[in-house]
Amino acid sequence: MGIQVAGISGSPVPNSNTDRAVQEILEFTGLSTQFVKLSDLEVAPCRACLGCVKMNQCVVQDDGRALADLFQEASAFVLGAFTPYSSLDARTKAFMERMYCHRHRIGGNARKAGVAVITTACPPGVPGLPPAAETAASQIAFWMMEEGMTNLGTLVIQGNVPCIRCGHGDACAMSGIKMLHGPDASVASVGVKTCEEDSALLAAAQELAVKLREAVLQ
Ligand SMILES: Cc1cc2nc3c(=O)[nH]c(=O)nc-3n(C[C@H](O)[C@H](O)[C@H](O)COP(=O)(O)O)c2cc1C
């Protein structure tokens, strides 16, 4: 049996919250899956050369071609991203652009069902802070809409600002810890967040996996 659900993570952090949440959803589906970490590959952004128009194959000679084949084979996907500077990370965006090659005439991305996973250090919904998760989620949602895909939902994970583990988080004048969590916050008070500690998140991941399974098996 081929790949039924592709899992793609744009997070470059080894075994990151994004990676683990994507893998968790894949596993919960009980279907045949493949996980890809974009930082292990070379996937350049789309050149807008339209070289893909005739054959529905990208002419850029990098790992994006094999990735496009994998994506084509899967009828559903989980796309995980993080939010550097409050929007979608560059690898995930490049991946989305490169899937453009399937589009011409045959609408090769249409009818796929997808789920987004967004990991953000910026707590969602706090006045005065950028809407990082909302921005990234809407970027993926509109990509799905433009490609005719079915959007089954988004999982938002509270991740970690890099200053938590850089070693200078309490002393550095540019530390994001106080910016995100208030003037009294410190490395110790904020702590390292893991997606596994949030039981509501795991339940939501399971729900999304059930939706993916139903979409694939219908
Ligand atoms: C260069 C850089 C800039 C970042 N800027 C933001 C930001 O503006 N907003 C935000 O929510 N998180 C920001 N982050 C933090 C990431 O979203 C955070 O590291 C993410 O939670 C990590 O996810 P992971 O656990 O999957 O690695 C930034 C991270 C990096 C490396």
Short mmCIF file of C-alpha atoms and ligand atoms in Angstrom, two decimals:
data_model
loop_
_atom_site.label_atom_id
_atom_site.label_comp_id
_atom_site.label_asym_id
_atom_site.label_seq_id
_atom_site.Cartn_x
_atom_site.Cartn_y
_atom_site.Cartn_z
CA MET A 1 0.00 0.00 0.00
CA GLY A 2 1.25 3.49 -0.77
CA ILE A 3 1.40 6.45 1.55
CA GLN A 4 -2.09 7.55 2.66
CA VAL A 5 -1.13 10.46 4.93
CA ALA A 6 2.01 12.58 4.53
CA GLY A 7 3.37 14.42 7.57
CA ILE A 8 5.55 17.45 6.86
CA SER A 9 7.31 19.54 9.48
CA GLY A 10 8.90 22.92 8.81
CA SER A 11 10.52 23.06 12.24
CA PRO A 12 14.33 22.77 12.09
CA VAL A 13 14.64 21.98 15.83
CA PRO A 14 15.52 18.28 16.33
CA ASN A 15 12.53 16.29 17.63
CA SER A 16 10.62 19.53 18.18
CA ASN A 17 7.10 20.00 19.53
CA THR A 18 6.01 20.53 15.92
CA ASP A 19 7.62 17.24 14.79
CA ARG A 20 6.19 15.23 17.67
CA ALA A 21 2.67 16.62 17.28
CA VAL A 22 2.70 15.90 13.53
CA GLN A 23 3.96 12.36 14.23
CA GLU A 24 1.35 11.87 16.95
CA ILE A 25 -1.48 12.75 14.57
CA LEU A 26 -0.02 10.47 11.88
CA GLU A 27 0.12 7.59 14.35
CA PHE A 28 -3.42 8.22 15.63
CA THR A 29 -4.79 7.87 12.08
CA GLY A 30 -3.81 4.17 11.99
CA LEU A 31 -3.16 4.59 8.27
CA SER A 32 0.05 4.24 6.25
CA THR A 33 2.03 7.41 6.77
CA GLN A 34 5.37 9.04 6.07
CA PHE A 35 6.98 11.84 8.06
CA VAL A 36 9.30 14.34 6.39
CA LYS A 37 11.38 17.01 8.14
CA LEU A 38 11.96 19.82 5.68
CA SER A 39 15.26 20.88 7.27
CA ASP A 40 16.70 17.48 6.26
CA LEU A 41 16.04 18.38 2.62
CA GLU A 42 16.93 21.12 0.15
CA VAL A 43 13.67 22.66 -1.02
CA ALA A 44 14.02 26.09 -2.66
CA PRO A 45 11.04 28.42 -3.08
CA CYS A 46 9.09 28.43 -6.36
CA ARG A 47 10.84 30.46 -9.12
CA ALA A 48 7.55 31.32 -10.84
CA CYS A 49 9.15 30.15 -14.11
CA LEU A 50 6.04 28.17 -15.11
CA GLY A 51 8.30 25.30 -16.19
CA CYS A 52 5.80 22.96 -14.52
CA VAL A 53 2.84 23.92 -16.69
CA LYS A 54 3.07 21.16 -19.31
CA MET A 55 4.16 18.16 -17.25
CA ASN A 56 2.97 19.10 -13.75
CA GLN A 57 6.55 18.57 -12.61
CA CYS A 58 8.80 21.22 -11.11
CA VAL A 59 11.99 21.90 -13.09
CA VAL A 60 14.00 22.95 -10.01
CA GLN A 61 16.49 20.12 -9.40
CA ASP A 62 16.36 19.72 -5.65
CA ASP A 63 14.53 17.55 -3.08
CA GLY A 64 11.28 19.40 -3.83
CA ARG A 65 10.68 17.03 -6.76
CA ALA A 66 10.66 13.84 -4.63
CA LEU A 67 8.65 15.70 -2.01
CA ALA A 68 6.08 16.64 -4.64
CA ASP A 69 5.82 12.96 -5.65
CA LEU A 70 5.24 11.94 -2.03
CA PHE A 71 2.62 14.66 -1.58
CA GLN A 72 0.92 13.57 -4.79
CA GLU A 73 0.71 9.97 -3.59
CA ALA A 74 -0.91 10.87 -0.25
CA SER A 75 -4.61 11.65 -0.16
CA ALA A 76 -4.25 13.51 3.14
CA PHE A 77 -1.56 15.38 5.03
CA VAL A 78 -0.51 17.00 8.28
CA LEU A 79 1.52 20.17 7.77
CA GLY A 80 3.47 21.43 10.79
CA ALA A 81 4.99 24.88 11.00
CA PHE A 82 6.43 27.35 13.50
CA THR A 83 6.22 31.12 13.54
CA PRO A 84 9.57 33.00 13.33
CA TYR A 85 8.81 36.75 13.30
CA SER A 86 5.11 36.03 13.72
CA SER A 87 4.40 34.33 10.43
CA LEU A 88 4.87 31.01 8.68
CA ASP A 89 8.45 29.66 8.70
CA ALA A 90 10.30 29.83 5.38
CA ARG A 91 10.65 26.06 4.83
CA THR A 92 6.94 25.43 5.18
CA LYS A 93 6.21 28.36 2.87
CA ALA A 94 8.70 27.03 0.28
CA PHE A 95 7.06 23.59 0.50
CA MET A 96 3.63 25.11 -0.14
CA GLU A 97 4.91 27.12 -3.11
CA ARG A 98 6.57 24.08 -4.68
CA MET A 99 3.33 22.07 -4.64
CA TYR A 100 2.11 24.61 -7.21
CA CYS A 101 3.47 22.27 -9.91
CA HIS A 102 0.50 19.89 -9.44
CA ARG A 103 -2.06 22.56 -10.04
CA HIS A 104 -2.17 23.28 -13.78
CA ARG A 105 -5.12 21.80 -15.72
CA ILE A 106 -5.49 18.71 -13.46
CA GLY A 107 -5.88 20.38 -10.06
CA GLY A 108 -3.60 17.71 -8.61
CA ASN A 109 -3.73 19.07 -5.05
CA ALA A 110 -7.50 19.30 -4.96
CA ARG A 111 -9.47 16.72 -3.01
CA LYS A 112 -6.63 16.26 -0.52
CA ALA A 113 -7.65 16.66 3.11
CA GLY A 114 -5.26 18.46 5.42
CA VAL A 115 -4.59 19.42 8.99
CA ALA A 116 -2.25 22.20 10.15
CA VAL A 117 -0.08 22.15 13.27
CA ILE A 118 1.25 25.55 14.36
CA THR A 119 3.78 25.90 17.17
CA THR A 120 4.17 29.39 18.50
CA ALA A 121 6.10 30.98 21.33
CA CYS A 122 3.71 33.91 21.34
CA PRO A 123 0.72 33.08 23.54
CA PRO A 124 -2.33 33.37 21.23
CA GLY A 125 -4.92 36.06 21.90
CA VAL A 126 -2.83 38.34 24.15
CA PRO A 127 -3.46 42.08 23.42
CA GLY A 128 -0.31 43.86 22.25
CA LEU A 129 1.40 40.69 21.04
CA PRO A 130 1.49 39.72 17.35
CA PRO A 131 -1.13 37.17 16.22
CA ALA A 132 1.57 34.68 15.22
CA ALA A 133 -0.51 31.48 15.38
CA GLU A 134 -3.52 33.10 13.73
CA THR A 135 -1.35 34.49 10.91
CA ALA A 136 0.37 31.17 10.18
CA ALA A 137 -2.89 29.22 10.46
CA SER A 138 -4.60 31.53 7.99
CA GLN A 139 -1.64 31.32 5.57
CA ILE A 140 -2.02 27.53 5.48
CA ALA A 141 -5.83 27.70 5.41
CA PHE A 142 -5.84 30.04 2.40
CA TRP A 143 -3.26 27.86 0.62
CA MET A 144 -5.60 24.91 1.08
CA MET A 145 -8.53 26.98 -0.13
CA GLU A 146 -6.66 28.17 -3.22
CA GLU A 147 -5.70 24.58 -4.08
CA GLY A 148 -9.22 23.22 -3.54
CA MET A 149 -8.20 21.11 -0.56
CA THR A 150 -10.36 20.27 2.43
CA ASN A 151 -9.14 21.90 5.64
CA LEU A 152 -9.96 19.63 8.57
CA GLY A 153 -8.61 21.95 11.25
CA THR A 154 -5.60 23.43 13.02
CA LEU A 155 -3.80 22.43 16.18
CA VAL A 156 -2.04 25.33 17.93
CA ILE A 157 0.79 24.39 20.29
CA GLN A 158 2.33 26.68 22.88
CA GLY A 159 6.04 26.22 22.10
CA ASN A 160 9.19 27.76 23.46
CA VAL A 161 10.84 31.06 22.75
CA PRO A 162 14.48 30.21 21.80
CA CYS A 163 15.70 32.40 24.71
CA ILE A 164 14.50 29.67 27.10
CA ARG A 165 17.36 27.41 26.02
CA CYS A 166 20.03 29.82 24.67
CA GLY A 167 21.66 30.17 28.11
CA HIS A 168 21.22 33.97 28.37
CA GLY A 169 17.43 34.19 28.66
CA ASP A 170 17.36 36.06 31.99
CA ALA A 171 20.25 38.47 31.30
CA CYS A 172 19.98 39.33 27.60
CA ALA A 173 18.49 42.76 26.82
CA MET A 174 16.79 41.28 23.74
CA SER A 175 15.37 38.23 25.50
CA GLY A 176 11.86 37.37 24.36
CA ILE A 177 10.91 35.98 27.77
CA LYS A 178 9.84 39.27 29.35
CA MET A 179 8.43 40.55 26.08
CA LEU A 180 6.12 37.55 25.79
CA HIS A 181 5.39 36.71 29.42
CA GLY A 182 5.67 40.01 31.28
CA PRO A 183 8.35 41.89 33.30
CA ASP A 184 8.49 39.36 36.13
CA ALA A 185 8.93 36.32 33.91
CA SER A 186 12.18 34.31 33.94
CA VAL A 187 13.56 31.13 32.35
CA ALA A 188 12.57 29.24 35.50
CA SER A 189 9.04 30.68 35.82
CA VAL A 190 8.18 30.12 32.15
CA GLY A 191 9.87 26.73 31.81
CA VAL A 192 10.11 24.46 28.78
CA LYS A 193 6.77 23.58 27.23
CA THR A 194 6.16 20.17 25.72
CA CYS A 195 3.08 19.26 23.71
CA GLU A 196 2.69 16.00 25.65
CA GLU A 197 1.94 17.81 28.92
CA ASP A 198 -1.28 19.29 27.53
CA SER A 199 -4.05 16.67 27.65
CA ALA A 200 -6.54 18.89 25.81
CA LEU A 201 -4.03 19.19 22.99
CA LEU A 202 -3.63 15.42 22.76
CA ALA A 203 -7.42 15.01 22.65
CA ALA A 204 -7.61 17.61 19.86
CA ALA A 205 -4.82 15.80 17.99
CA GLN A 206 -6.78 12.55 18.24
CA GLU A 207 -9.93 14.24 16.94
CA LEU A 208 -8.06 15.62 13.94
CA ALA A 209 -6.58 12.17 13.26
CA VAL A 210 -10.06 10.63 13.25
CA LYS A 211 -11.19 13.28 10.74
CA LEU A 212 -8.17 12.53 8.54
CA ARG A 213 -8.87 8.80 8.71
CA GLU A 214 -12.50 9.31 7.76
CA ALA A 215 -11.53 11.58 4.87
CA VAL A 216 -9.05 9.00 3.52
CA LEU A 217 -11.33 5.98 3.90
CA GLN A 218 -14.57 7.55 2.67
C1 LIG B 1 14.49 33.41 14.56
C2 LIG B 1 13.28 33.06 15.36
C3 LIG B 1 12.28 33.99 15.53
C4 LIG B 1 11.13 33.68 16.23
N1 LIG B 1 10.12 34.58 16.31
C5 LIG B 1 8.96 34.20 16.87
C6 LIG B 1 7.83 35.06 16.85
O1 LIG B 1 7.89 36.15 16.34
N2 LIG B 1 6.67 34.62 17.40
C7 LIG B 1 6.56 33.38 17.97
O2 LIG B 1 5.48 33.02 18.42
N3 LIG B 1 7.63 32.56 18.04
C8 LIG B 1 8.80 32.95 17.49
N4 LIG B 1 9.86 32.11 17.51
C9 LIG B 1 9.78 30.93 18.34
C10 LIG B 1 9.24 29.75 17.65
O3 LIG B 1 7.91 29.89 17.25
C11 LIG B 1 9.37 28.66 18.66
O4 LIG B 1 10.73 28.37 18.76
C12 LIG B 1 8.57 27.46 18.38
O5 LIG B 1 7.66 27.35 19.42
C13 LIG B 1 9.43 26.26 18.37
O6 LIG B 1 8.68 25.20 18.03
P1 LIG B 1 9.27 23.77 18.22
O7 LIG B 1 9.08 23.38 19.65
O8 LIG B 1 8.49 22.94 17.27
O9 LIG B 1 10.73 23.84 17.85
C14 LIG B 1 11.01 32.41 16.83
C15 LIG B 1 12.06 31.47 16.69
C16 LIG B 1 13.16 31.79 15.96
C17 LIG B 1 14.25 30.74 15.82
#
